[in-house]
Coordinates of C-alpha atoms in Angstrom, one line a residue:
X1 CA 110.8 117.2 111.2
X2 CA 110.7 119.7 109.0
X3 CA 113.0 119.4 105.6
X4 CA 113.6 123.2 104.9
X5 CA 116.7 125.7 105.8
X6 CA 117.2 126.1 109.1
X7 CA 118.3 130.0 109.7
X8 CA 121.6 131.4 111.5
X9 CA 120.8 133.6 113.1
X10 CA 120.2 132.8 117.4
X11 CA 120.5 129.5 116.4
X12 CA 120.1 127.3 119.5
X13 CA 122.9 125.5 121.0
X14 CA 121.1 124.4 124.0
X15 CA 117.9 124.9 124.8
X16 CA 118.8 128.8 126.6
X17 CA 121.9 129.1 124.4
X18 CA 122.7 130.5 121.1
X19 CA 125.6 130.3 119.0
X20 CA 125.9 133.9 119.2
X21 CA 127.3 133.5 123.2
X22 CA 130.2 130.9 122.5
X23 CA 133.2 131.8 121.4
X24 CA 134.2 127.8 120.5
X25 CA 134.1 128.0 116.7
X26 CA 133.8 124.4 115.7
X27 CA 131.0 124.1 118.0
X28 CA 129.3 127.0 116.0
X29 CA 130.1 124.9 113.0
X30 CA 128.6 121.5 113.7
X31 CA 125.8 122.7 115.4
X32 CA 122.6 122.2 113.3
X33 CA 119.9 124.3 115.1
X34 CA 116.4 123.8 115.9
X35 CA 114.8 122.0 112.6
X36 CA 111.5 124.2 113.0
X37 CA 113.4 127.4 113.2
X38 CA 112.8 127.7 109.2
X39 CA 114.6 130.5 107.0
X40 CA 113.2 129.9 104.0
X41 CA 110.1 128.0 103.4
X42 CA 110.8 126.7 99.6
X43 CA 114.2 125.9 99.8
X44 CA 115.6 122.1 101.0
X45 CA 118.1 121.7 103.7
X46 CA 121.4 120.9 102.0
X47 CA 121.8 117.7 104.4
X48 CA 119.1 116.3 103.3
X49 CA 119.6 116.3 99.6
X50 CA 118.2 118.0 96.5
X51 CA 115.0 119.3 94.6
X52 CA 115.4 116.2 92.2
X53 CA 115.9 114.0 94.9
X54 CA 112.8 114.9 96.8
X55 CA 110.5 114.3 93.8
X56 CA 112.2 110.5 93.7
X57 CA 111.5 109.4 96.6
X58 CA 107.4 110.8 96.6
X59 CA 107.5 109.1 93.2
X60 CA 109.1 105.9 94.6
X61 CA 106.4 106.1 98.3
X62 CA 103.4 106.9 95.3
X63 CA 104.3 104.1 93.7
X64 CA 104.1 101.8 96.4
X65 CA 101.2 103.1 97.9
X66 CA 102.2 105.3 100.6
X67 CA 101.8 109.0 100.8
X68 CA 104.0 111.6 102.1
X69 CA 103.5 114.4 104.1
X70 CA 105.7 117.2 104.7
X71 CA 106.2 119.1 108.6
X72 CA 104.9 122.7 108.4
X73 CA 105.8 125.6 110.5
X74 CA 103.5 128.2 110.4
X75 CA 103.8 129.8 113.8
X76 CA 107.6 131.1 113.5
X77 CA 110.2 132.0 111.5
X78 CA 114.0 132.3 112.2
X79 CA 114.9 135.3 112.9
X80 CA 117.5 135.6 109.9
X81 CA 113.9 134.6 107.4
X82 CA 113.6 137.8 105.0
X83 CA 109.9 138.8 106.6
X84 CA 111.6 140.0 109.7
X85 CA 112.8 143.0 106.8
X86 CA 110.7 143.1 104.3
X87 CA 107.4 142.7 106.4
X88 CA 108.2 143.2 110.1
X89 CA 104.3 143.6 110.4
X90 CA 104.0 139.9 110.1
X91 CA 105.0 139.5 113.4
X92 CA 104.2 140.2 116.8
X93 CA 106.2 142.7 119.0
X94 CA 106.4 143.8 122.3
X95 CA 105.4 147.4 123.7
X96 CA 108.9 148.9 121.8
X97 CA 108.2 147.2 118.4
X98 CA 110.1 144.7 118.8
X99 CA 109.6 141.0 117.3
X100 CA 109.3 138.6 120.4
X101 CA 109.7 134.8 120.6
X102 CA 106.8 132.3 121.9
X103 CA 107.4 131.0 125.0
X104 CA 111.4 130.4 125.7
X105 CA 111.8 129.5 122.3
X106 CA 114.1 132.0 121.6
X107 CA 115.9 130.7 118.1
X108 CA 112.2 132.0 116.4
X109 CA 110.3 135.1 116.4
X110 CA 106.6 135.0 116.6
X111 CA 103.6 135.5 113.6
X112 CA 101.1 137.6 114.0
X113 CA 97.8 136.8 111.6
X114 CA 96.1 139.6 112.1
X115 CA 97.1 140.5 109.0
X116 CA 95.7 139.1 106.3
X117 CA 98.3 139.6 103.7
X118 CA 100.4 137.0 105.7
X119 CA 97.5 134.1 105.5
X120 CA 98.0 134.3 101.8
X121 CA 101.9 134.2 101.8
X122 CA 101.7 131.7 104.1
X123 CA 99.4 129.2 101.6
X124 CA 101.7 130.6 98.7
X125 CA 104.5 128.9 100.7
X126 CA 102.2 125.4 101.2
X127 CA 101.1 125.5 97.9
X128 CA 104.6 125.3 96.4
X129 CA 105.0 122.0 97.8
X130 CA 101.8 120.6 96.3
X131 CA 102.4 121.6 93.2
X132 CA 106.0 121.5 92.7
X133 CA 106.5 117.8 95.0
X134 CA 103.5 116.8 94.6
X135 CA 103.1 116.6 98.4
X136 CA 100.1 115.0 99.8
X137 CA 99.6 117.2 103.0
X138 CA 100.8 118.6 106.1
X139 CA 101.6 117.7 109.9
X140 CA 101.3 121.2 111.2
X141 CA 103.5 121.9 114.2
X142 CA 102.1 123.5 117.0
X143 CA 98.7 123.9 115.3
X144 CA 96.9 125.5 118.0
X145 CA 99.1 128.5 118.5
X146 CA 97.7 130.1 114.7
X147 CA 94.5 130.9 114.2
X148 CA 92.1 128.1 113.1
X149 CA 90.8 130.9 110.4
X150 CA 93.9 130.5 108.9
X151 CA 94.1 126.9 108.7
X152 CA 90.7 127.0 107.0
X153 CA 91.9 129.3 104.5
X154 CA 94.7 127.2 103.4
X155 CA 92.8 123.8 103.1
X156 CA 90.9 124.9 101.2
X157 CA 93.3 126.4 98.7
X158 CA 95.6 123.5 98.7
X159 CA 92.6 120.9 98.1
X160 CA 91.7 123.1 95.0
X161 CA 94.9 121.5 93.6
X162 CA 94.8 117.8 94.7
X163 CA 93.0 116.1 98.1
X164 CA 95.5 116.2 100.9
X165 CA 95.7 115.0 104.5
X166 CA 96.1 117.4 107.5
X167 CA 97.5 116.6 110.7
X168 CA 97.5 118.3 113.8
X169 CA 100.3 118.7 116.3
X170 CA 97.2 119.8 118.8
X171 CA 94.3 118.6 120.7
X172 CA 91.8 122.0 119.6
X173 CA 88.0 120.8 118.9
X174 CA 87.9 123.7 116.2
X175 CA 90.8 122.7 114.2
X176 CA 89.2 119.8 113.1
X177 CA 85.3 121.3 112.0
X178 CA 86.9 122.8 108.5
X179 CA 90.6 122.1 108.5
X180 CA 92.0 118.8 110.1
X181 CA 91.6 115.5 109.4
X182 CA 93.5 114.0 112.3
X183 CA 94.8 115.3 115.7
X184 CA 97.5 114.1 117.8
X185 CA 96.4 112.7 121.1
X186 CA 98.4 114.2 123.6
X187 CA 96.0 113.9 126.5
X188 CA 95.7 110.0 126.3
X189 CA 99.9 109.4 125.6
X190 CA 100.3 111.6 128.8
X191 CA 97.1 108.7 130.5
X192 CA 99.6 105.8 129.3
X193 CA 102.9 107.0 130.2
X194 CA 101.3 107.4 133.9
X195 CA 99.9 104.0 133.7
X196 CA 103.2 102.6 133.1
X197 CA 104.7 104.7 135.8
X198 CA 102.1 103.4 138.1
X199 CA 100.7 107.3 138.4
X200 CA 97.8 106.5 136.8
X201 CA 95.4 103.2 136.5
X202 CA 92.9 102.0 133.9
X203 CA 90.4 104.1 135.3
X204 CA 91.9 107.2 134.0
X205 CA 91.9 105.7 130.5
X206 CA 88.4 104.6 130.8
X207 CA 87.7 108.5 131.7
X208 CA 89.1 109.7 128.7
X209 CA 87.8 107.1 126.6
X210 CA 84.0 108.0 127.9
X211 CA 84.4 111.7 126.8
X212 CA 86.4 111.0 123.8
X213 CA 82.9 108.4 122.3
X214 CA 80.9 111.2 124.1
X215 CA 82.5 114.4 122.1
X216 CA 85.0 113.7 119.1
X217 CA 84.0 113.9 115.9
X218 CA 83.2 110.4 114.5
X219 CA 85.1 111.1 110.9
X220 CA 87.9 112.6 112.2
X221 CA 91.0 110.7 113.8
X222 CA 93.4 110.7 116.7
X223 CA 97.1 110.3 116.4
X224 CA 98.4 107.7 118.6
X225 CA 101.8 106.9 119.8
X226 CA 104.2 106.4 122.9
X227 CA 107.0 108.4 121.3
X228 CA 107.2 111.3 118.5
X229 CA 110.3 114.2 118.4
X230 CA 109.5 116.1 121.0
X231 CA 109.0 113.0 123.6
X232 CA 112.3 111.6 122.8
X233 CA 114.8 115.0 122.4
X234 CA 112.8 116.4 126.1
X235 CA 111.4 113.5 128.1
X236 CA 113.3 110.4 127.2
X237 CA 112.8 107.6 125.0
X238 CA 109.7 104.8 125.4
X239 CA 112.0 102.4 127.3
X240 CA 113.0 105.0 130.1
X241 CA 109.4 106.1 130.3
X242 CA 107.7 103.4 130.3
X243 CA 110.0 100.4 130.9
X244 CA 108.4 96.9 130.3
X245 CA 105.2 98.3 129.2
X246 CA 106.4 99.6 126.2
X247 CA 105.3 96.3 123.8
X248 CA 101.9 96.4 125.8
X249 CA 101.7 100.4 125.5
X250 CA 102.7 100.0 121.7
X251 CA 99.6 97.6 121.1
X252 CA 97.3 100.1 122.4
X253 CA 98.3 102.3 120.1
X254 CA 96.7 100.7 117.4
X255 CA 94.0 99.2 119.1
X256 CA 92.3 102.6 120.0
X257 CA 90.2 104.0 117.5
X258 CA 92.7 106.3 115.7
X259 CA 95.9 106.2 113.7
X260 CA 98.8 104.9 114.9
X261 CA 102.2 106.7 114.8
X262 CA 106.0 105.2 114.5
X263 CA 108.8 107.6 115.4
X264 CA 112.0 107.0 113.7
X265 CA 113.8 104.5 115.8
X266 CA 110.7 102.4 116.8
X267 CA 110.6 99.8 114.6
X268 CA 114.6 99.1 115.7
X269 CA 113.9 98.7 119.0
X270 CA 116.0 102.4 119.4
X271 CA 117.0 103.0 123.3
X272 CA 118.4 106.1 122.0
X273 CA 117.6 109.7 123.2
X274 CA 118.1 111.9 120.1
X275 CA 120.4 115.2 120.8
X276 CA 118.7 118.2 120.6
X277 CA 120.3 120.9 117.7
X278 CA 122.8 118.3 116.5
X279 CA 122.9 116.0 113.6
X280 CA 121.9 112.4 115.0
X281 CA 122.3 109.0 113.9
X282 CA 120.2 105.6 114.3
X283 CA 121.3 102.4 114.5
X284 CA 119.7 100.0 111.5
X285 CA 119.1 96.9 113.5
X286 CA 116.1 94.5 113.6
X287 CA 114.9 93.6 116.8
X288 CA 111.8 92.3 118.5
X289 CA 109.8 95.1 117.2
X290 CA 110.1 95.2 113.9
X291 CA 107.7 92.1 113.4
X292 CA 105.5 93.3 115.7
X293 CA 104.9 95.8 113.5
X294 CA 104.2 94.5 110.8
X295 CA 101.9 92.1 112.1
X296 CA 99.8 95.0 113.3
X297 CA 100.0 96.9 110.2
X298 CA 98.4 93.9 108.8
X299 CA 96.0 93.4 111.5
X300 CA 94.7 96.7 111.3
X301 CA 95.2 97.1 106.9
X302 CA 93.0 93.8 106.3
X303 CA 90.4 93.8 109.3
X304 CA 87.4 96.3 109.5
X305 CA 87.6 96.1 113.1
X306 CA 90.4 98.5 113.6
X307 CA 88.6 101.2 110.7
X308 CA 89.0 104.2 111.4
X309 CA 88.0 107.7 109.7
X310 CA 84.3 107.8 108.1
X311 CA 83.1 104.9 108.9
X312 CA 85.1 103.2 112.4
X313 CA 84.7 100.4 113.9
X314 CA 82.9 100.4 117.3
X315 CA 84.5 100.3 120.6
X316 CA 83.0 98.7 123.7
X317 CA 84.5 98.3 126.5
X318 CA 83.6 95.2 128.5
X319 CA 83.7 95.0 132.2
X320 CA 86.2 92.5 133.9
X321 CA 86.3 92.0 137.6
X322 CA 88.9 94.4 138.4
X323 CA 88.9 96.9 136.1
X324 CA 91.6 99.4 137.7
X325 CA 94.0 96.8 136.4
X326 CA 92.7 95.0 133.7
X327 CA 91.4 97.0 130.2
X328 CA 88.9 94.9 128.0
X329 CA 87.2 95.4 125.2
X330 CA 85.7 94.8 121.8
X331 CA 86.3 96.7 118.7
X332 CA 83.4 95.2 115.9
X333 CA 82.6 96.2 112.1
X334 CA 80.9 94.5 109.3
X335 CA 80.7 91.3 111.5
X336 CA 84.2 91.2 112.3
X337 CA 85.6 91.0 116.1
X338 CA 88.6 91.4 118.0
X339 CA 88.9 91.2 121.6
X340 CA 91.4 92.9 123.9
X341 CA 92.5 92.0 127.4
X342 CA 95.9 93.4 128.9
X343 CA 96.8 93.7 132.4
X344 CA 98.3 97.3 132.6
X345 CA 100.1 97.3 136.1
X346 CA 103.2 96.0 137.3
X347 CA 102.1 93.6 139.3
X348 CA 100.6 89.8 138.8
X349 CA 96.4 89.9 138.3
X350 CA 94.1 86.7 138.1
X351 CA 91.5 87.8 135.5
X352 CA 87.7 85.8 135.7
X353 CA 87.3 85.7 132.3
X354 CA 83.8 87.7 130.9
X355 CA 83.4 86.1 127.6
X356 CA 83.1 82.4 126.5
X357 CA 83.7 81.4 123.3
X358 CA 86.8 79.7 121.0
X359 CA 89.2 82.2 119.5
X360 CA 92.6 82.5 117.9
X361 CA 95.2 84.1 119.5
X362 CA 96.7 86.5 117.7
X363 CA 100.8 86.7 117.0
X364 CA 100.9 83.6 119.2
X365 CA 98.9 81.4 116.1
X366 CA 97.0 79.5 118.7
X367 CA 93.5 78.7 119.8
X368 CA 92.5 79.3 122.9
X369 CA 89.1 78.1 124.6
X370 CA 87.7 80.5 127.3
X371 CA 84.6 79.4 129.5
X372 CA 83.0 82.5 131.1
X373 CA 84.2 83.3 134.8
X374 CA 87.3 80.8 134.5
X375 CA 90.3 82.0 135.9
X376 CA 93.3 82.7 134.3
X377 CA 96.8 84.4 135.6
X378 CA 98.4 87.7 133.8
X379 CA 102.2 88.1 134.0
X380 CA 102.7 92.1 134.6
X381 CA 101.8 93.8 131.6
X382 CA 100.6 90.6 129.6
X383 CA 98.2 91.0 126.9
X384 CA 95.9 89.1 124.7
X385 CA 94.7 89.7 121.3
X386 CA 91.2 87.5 119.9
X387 CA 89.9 86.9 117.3
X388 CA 87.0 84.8 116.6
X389 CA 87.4 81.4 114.8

């Protein structure tokens, strides 16, 4: 989410109510608003602490090799953000001049780019996180909705200051030619929520797959994930989507070719659906998950087979003899292997195995001898990670 003020004015109570139409005065008070209706682009939120305390912890994450990217908004504005005065032409109106809101989103008021002047306003606002934070790049909400010149534009003002990493809240082919380093993949989280609802089957995923090989761009990435902010707050949490699948689901997530995400609440085995508008809290307790984790972070940090970016690792997919249920396949660099087998249906399979060979079972720290065409039973939603020996 994004870290900046959040304005006043039409601020959202629920999602077709402002504060503006209740007369209940503590609930005016307590009620935080949407965090991407932004009043002022260089200034913190109170809540979540200072200037000074900002540049500790992206000195802290730097110095333990992580990088930190800030959530940018450059779509909207709230309607109290001091453009709506001083350059009302920034924005787009209806037939009586009036600013209008996308969609139902009525706590923002629309940009309009057709003017140039706001392009460069707009990177003046990006590069003052660069330069004052030290920032190393952007996850760009509802990229598709500005135009991709834009986006261009501002990458390549920003990288004239340091390299940075862009992230796209979009699945838009052009984003990614001059601006984008990674995507969100929307269309293949909406494939695995069906196939834990029993809507969908491995079929559809092997659809996608075929056209993703066939047309994405081979050093660009895919963001991955069975839960982000807007999943949680509008559709539920993992658990009530996708039930027992979720470990299964979760593994799949880093076994495409892409970059896995964790939404806050992930790693603690969260059950909780975030309010919308409202502060939240989140319950700081290990569970199952939290290993998990970090056994796949190291998995995919200290084996070429899950590379992704420049130089991936390649992905076959290896035929089993019921593929509607069963997904298989092989992701190989530099020599390296690791097989994947996981039965993605609620129901018991028997799976005639299509490899031979002697392998380690990974997280269960065992070897396991398979003899091609033996049989072997899958619990619903039971998986297998390989590795060679």
């Amino acid at each position: 989410m994004p870290i900046q003020e959040i304005g006043r004015l039409r601020r959202r109570i629920t999602h077709t109510t402002t504060v503006e139409e209740i007369k209940n005065t503590f609930t005016k008070e307590i009620t935080k608003g949407n965090p991407y209706a932004i009043k002022e682009y260089k200034k913190i939120h109170p809540d979540y602490g200072s200037d000074f305390d900002l540049k500790k912890l992206i000195k802290t994450a730097h110095a333990n090799g992580m990088y930190v990217v800030l959530d940018w908004v450059a779509n909207h504005t709230a309607w109290d953000h001091s453009w709506i005065v001083t350059h009302p032409e920034w924005y787009t109106k209806n037939k009586k001049g009036t600013p209008i809101a996308p969609y139902n989103w009525i706590d923002v008021a629309q940009l309009n780019y057709a003017s140039v002047d706001l392009h460069f306003a707009m990177i003046d606002e990006m590069k003052y996180w660069v330069q004052k934070f030290n920032i190393d790049g952007f996850r760009c909400q509802v990229a598709s909705e500005v135009p991709t010149l834009f986006w261009e534009r501002a990458v390549k003002e920003l990288k004239k200051i340091k390299p940075i990493l862009m992230i796209a809240e979009a699945e838009k082919e052009s984003l990614l030619e001059n601006a984008f380093d990674i995507e969100y993949g929307w269309e293949v989280h909406h494939i695995l929520n069906s196939i834990a609802q029993s809507k969908m089957n491995v079929l559809d995923l092997d659809r996608y797959l075929e056209k993703e090989v066939k047309n994405f761009p081979k050093d660009k990435m895919r963001l991955h994930f069975i839960s982000n902010y807007d999943e949680n707050i509008w559709n539920d949490t993992e658990y009530q989507r996708m039930g027992q699948a979720v470990e299964v689901m979760t593994i799949v997530t880093y076994i495409l070719n892409g970059v896995p995400l964790i939404y806050n609440g992930q790693e603690y085995d969260s059950h909780k659906r975030f309010r919308a508008y409202q502060k939240d809290t989140l319950l700081h307790q290990e569970g199952k998950m939290m290993p998990l984790y970090k056994r796949l972070k190291d998995l995919k940090k200290t084996n070429s087979f899950l590379h992704t970016g420049k130089k991936p690792a390649s992905y076959h997919r290896i035929t089993t003899n019921d593929d509607r249920v069963f997904w298989m396949c092989k992701r190989e660099k530099n020599r390296q292997e690791l097989f994947f087998i996981a039965n993605l249906s609620n129901k018991k399979q028997k799976l005639k195995w299509p490899i031979s060979g002697h392998f380690k079972e990974f997280l269960k720290k065992k070897s396991i001898d398979i003899k091609n065409k033996s049989e072997c039973d899958f619990k619903p939603w039971e998986y297998k990670i390989l590795l060679n020996q």
